[in-house]
mmCIF file of C-alpha atoms in Angstrom:
data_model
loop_
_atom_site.group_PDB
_atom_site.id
_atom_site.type_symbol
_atom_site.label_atom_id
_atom_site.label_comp_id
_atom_site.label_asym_id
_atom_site.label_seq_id
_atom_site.Cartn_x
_atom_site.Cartn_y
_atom_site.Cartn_z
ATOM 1 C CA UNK A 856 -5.339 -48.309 37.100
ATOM 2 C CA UNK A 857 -4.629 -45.081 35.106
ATOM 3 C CA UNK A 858 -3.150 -47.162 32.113
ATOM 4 C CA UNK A 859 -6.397 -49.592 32.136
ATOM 5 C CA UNK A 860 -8.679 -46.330 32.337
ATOM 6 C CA UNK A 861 -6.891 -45.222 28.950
ATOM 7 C CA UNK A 862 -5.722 -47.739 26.995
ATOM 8 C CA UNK A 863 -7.338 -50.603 28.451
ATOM 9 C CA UNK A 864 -6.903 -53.961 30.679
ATOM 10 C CA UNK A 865 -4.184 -55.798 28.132
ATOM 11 C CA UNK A 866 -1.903 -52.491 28.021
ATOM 12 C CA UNK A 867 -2.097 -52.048 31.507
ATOM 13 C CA UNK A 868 -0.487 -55.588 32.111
ATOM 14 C CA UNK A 869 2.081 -55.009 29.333
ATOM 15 C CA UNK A 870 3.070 -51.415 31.215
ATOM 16 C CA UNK A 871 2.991 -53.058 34.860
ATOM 17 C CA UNK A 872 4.864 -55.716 33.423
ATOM 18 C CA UNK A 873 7.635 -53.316 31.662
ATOM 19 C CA UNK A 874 7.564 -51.435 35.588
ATOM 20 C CA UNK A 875 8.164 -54.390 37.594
ATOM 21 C CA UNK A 876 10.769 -55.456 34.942
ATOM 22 C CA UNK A 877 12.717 -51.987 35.128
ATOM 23 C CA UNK A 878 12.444 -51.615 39.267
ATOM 24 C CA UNK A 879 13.978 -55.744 38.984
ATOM 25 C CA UNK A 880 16.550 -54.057 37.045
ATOM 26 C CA UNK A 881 17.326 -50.911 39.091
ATOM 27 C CA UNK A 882 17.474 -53.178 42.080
ATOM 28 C CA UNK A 883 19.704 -55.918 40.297
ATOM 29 C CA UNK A 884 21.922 -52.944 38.987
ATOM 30 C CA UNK A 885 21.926 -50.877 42.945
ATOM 31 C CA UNK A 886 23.204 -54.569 44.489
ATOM 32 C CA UNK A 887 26.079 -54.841 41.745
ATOM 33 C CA UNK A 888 26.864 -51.674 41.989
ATOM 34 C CA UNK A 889 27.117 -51.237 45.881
ATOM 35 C CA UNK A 890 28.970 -54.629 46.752
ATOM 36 C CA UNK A 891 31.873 -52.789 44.941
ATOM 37 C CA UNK A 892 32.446 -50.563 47.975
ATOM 38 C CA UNK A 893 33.134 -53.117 50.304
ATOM 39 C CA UNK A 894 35.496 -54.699 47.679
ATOM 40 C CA UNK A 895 37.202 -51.778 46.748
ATOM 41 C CA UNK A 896 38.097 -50.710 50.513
ATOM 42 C CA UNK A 897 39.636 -54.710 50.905
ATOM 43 C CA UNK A 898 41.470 -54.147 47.708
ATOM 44 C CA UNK A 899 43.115 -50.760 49.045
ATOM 45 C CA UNK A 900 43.807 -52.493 52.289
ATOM 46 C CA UNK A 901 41.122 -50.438 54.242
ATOM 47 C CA UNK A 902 38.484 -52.999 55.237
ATOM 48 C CA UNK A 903 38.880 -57.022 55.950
ATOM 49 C CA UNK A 904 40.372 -59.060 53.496
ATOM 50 C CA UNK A 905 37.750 -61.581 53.126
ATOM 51 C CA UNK A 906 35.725 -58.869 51.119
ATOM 52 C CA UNK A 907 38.688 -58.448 48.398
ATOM 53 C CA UNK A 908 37.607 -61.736 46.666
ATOM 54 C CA UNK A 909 36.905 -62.204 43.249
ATOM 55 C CA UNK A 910 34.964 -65.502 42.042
ATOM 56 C CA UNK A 911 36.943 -67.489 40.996
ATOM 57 C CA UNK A 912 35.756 -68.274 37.352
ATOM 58 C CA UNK A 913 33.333 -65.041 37.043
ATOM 59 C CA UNK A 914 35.227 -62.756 38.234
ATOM 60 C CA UNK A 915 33.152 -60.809 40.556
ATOM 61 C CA UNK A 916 33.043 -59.879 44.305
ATOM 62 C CA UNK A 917 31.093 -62.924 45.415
ATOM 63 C CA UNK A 918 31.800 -62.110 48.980
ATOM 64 C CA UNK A 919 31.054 -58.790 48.745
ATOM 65 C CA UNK A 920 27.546 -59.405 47.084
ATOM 66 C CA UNK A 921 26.834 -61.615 49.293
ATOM 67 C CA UNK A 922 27.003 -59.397 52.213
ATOM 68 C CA UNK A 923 25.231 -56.876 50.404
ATOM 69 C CA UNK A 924 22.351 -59.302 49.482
ATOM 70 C CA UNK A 925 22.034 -60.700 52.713
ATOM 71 C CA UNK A 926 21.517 -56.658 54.433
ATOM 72 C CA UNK A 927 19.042 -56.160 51.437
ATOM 73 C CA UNK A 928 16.847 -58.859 52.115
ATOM 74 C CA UNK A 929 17.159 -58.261 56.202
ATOM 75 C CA UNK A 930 16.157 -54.670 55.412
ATOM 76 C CA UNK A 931 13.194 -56.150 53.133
ATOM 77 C CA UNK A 932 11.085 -57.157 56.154
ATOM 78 C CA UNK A 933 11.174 -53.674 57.811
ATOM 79 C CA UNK A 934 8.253 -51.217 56.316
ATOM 80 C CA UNK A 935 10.121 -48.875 53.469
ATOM 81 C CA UNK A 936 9.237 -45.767 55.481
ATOM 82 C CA UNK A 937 11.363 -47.416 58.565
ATOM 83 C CA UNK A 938 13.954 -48.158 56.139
ATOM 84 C CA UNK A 939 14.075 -44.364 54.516
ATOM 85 C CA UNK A 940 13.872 -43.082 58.046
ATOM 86 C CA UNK A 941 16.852 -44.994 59.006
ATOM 87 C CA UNK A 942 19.055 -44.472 55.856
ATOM 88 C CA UNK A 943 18.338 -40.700 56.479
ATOM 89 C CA UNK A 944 18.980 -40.904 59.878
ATOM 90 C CA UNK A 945 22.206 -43.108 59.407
ATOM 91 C CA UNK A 946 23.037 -40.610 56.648
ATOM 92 C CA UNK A 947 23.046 -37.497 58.598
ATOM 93 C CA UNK A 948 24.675 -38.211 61.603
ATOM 94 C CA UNK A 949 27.650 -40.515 60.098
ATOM 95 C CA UNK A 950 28.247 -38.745 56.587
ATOM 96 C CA UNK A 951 27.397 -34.875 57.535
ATOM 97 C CA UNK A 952 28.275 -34.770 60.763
ATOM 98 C CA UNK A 953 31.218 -36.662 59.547
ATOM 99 C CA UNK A 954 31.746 -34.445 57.325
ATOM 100 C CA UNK A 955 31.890 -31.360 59.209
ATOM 101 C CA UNK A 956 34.328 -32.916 62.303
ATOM 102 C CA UNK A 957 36.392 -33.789 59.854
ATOM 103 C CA UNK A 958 37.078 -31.026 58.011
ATOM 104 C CA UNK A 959 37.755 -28.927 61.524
ATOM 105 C CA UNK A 960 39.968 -31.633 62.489
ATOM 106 C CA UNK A 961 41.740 -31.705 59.101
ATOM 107 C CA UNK A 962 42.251 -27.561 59.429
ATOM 108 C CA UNK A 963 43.495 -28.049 63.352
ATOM 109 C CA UNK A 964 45.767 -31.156 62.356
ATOM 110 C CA UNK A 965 47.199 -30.073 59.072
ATOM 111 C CA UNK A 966 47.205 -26.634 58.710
ATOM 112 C CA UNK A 967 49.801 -26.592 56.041
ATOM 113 C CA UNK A 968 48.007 -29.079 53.588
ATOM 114 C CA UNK A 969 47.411 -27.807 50.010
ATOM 115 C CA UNK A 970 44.195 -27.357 49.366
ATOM 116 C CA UNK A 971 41.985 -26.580 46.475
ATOM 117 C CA UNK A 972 39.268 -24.128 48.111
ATOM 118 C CA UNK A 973 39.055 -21.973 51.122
ATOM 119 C CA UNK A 974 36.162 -21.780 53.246
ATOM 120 C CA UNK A 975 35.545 -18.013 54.352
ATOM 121 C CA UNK A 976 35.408 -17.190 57.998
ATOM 122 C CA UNK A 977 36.258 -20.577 58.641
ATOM 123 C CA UNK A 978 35.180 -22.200 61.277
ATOM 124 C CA UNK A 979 31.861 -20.509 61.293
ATOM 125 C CA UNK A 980 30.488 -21.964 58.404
ATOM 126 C CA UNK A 981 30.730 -25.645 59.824
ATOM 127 C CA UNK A 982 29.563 -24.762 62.728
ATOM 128 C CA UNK A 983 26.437 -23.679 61.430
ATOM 129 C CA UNK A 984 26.224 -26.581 59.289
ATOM 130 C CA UNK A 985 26.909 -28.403 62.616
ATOM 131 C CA UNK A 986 24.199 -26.947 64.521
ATOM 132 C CA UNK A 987 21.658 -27.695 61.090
ATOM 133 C CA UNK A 988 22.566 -31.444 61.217
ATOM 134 C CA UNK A 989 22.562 -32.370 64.972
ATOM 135 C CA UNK A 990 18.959 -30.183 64.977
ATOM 136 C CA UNK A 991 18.124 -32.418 62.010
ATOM 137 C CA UNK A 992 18.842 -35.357 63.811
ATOM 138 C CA UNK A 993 17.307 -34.619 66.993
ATOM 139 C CA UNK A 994 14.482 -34.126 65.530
ATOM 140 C CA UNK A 995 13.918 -37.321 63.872
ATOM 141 C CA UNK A 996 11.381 -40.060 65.870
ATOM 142 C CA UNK A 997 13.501 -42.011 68.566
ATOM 143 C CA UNK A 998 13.682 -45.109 66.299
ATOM 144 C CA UNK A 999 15.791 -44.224 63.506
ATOM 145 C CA UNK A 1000 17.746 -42.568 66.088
ATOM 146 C CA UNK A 1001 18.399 -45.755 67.720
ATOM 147 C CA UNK A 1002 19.151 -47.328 64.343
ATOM 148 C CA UNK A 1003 21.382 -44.592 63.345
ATOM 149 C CA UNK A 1004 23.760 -44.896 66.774
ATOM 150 C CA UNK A 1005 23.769 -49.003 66.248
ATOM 151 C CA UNK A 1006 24.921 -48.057 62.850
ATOM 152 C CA UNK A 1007 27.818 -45.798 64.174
ATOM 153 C CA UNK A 1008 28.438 -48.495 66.799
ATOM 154 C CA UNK A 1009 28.635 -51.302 65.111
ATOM 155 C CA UNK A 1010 31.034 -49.400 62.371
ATOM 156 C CA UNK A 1011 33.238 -48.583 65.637
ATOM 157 C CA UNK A 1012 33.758 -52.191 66.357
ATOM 158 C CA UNK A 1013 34.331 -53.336 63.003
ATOM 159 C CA UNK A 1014 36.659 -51.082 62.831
ATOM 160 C CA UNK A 1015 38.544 -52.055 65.787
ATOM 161 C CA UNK A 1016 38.316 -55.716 64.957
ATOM 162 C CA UNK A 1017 39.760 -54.573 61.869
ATOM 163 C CA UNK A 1018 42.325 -52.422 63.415
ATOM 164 C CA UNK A 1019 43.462 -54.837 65.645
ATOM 165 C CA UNK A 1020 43.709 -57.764 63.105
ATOM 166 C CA UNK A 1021 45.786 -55.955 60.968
ATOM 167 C CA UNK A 1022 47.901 -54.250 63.657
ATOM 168 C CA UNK A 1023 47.082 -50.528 62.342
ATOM 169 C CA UNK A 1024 46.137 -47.365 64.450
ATOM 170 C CA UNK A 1025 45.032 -47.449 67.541
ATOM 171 C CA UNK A 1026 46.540 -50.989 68.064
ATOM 172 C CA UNK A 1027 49.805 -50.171 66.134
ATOM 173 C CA UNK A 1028 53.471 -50.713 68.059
ATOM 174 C CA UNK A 1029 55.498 -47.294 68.098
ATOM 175 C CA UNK A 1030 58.643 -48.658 67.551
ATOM 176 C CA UNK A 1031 59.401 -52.366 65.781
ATOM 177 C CA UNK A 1032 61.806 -54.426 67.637
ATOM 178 C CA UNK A 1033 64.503 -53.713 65.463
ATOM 179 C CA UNK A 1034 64.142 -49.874 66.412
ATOM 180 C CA UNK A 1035 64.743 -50.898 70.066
ATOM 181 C CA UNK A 1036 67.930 -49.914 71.670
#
């Protein structure tokens, strides 16, 4: 409406037509772009298999971008503000919270691991940053809450179907037969 106040009714179709054409291509761009992650973890051996695929003439993650596709259009029929609300949500309580166990657990576990920084008066800082996140997330409406847990869930259970398939940790054997007395 702004461009067709200004410059008129035919340059505001040519300038909604060069928008639609660049968010196509953002989107197009985001979908290629994130169905490498799930490839990349099957190629290092850290997710299923099936996902390590390339096509077979183009040379792409088909199965990967499939997968991808398929969550983007089940995410399309949600309103966008649900959708931000449950990224952020997601977000917070499996990447920063994450974040912050694992980097106590990493300092309990390995406490003679090189690393490149220190983190004065540790563990106070990630506490702090604790307490900031779970207060962030508690105060979020119940439904991306919900979302957020199925998430975390869901990600639990792949990865025990995962674990499990490929006989890794927690379903791992101690000691291989030949080890047995």
């Amino acid at each position: 409406m702004f461009m067709q106040q200004v410059f008129g009714p035919k340059v505001a179709v040519v300038f909604t037509a060069l928008v639609l054409w660049t968010a196509f291509g953002s989107c197009f761009a985001l979908l290629l772009g994130y169905s490498r992650v799930p490839y990349a973890a099957a190629r290092d051996g850290n997710f299923f298999g099936l996902f390590g695929r390339l096509h077979p003439t183009q040379g792409f993650p088909h199965i990967s971008l499939l997968l991808i596709g398929a969550l983007s259009i089940a995410f399309s029929f949600f309103k966008l503000k649900e959708v931000i609300d449950g990224l952020l949500t997601t977000r917070i309580l499996v990447q920063f919270v994450g974040q912050v166990a694992a980097v106590i657990l990493l300092r309990r576990r390995a406490p003679d691991l090189p690393r490149p920084f220190r983190m004065w008066l540790f563990p106070l800082p990630a506490l702090v940053a604790l307490a900031g996140w779970i207060f962030l997330f508690s105060s979020a409406d119940w439904q991306p809450k919900i979302w957020a847990i199925g998430v975390v869930l869901m990600g639990l259970v792949s990865f025990l179907i995962w674990s499990w398939w490929t006989g890794r940790w927690p379903f791992e054997q101690r000691f291989k037969r030949d080890q047995l007395p």
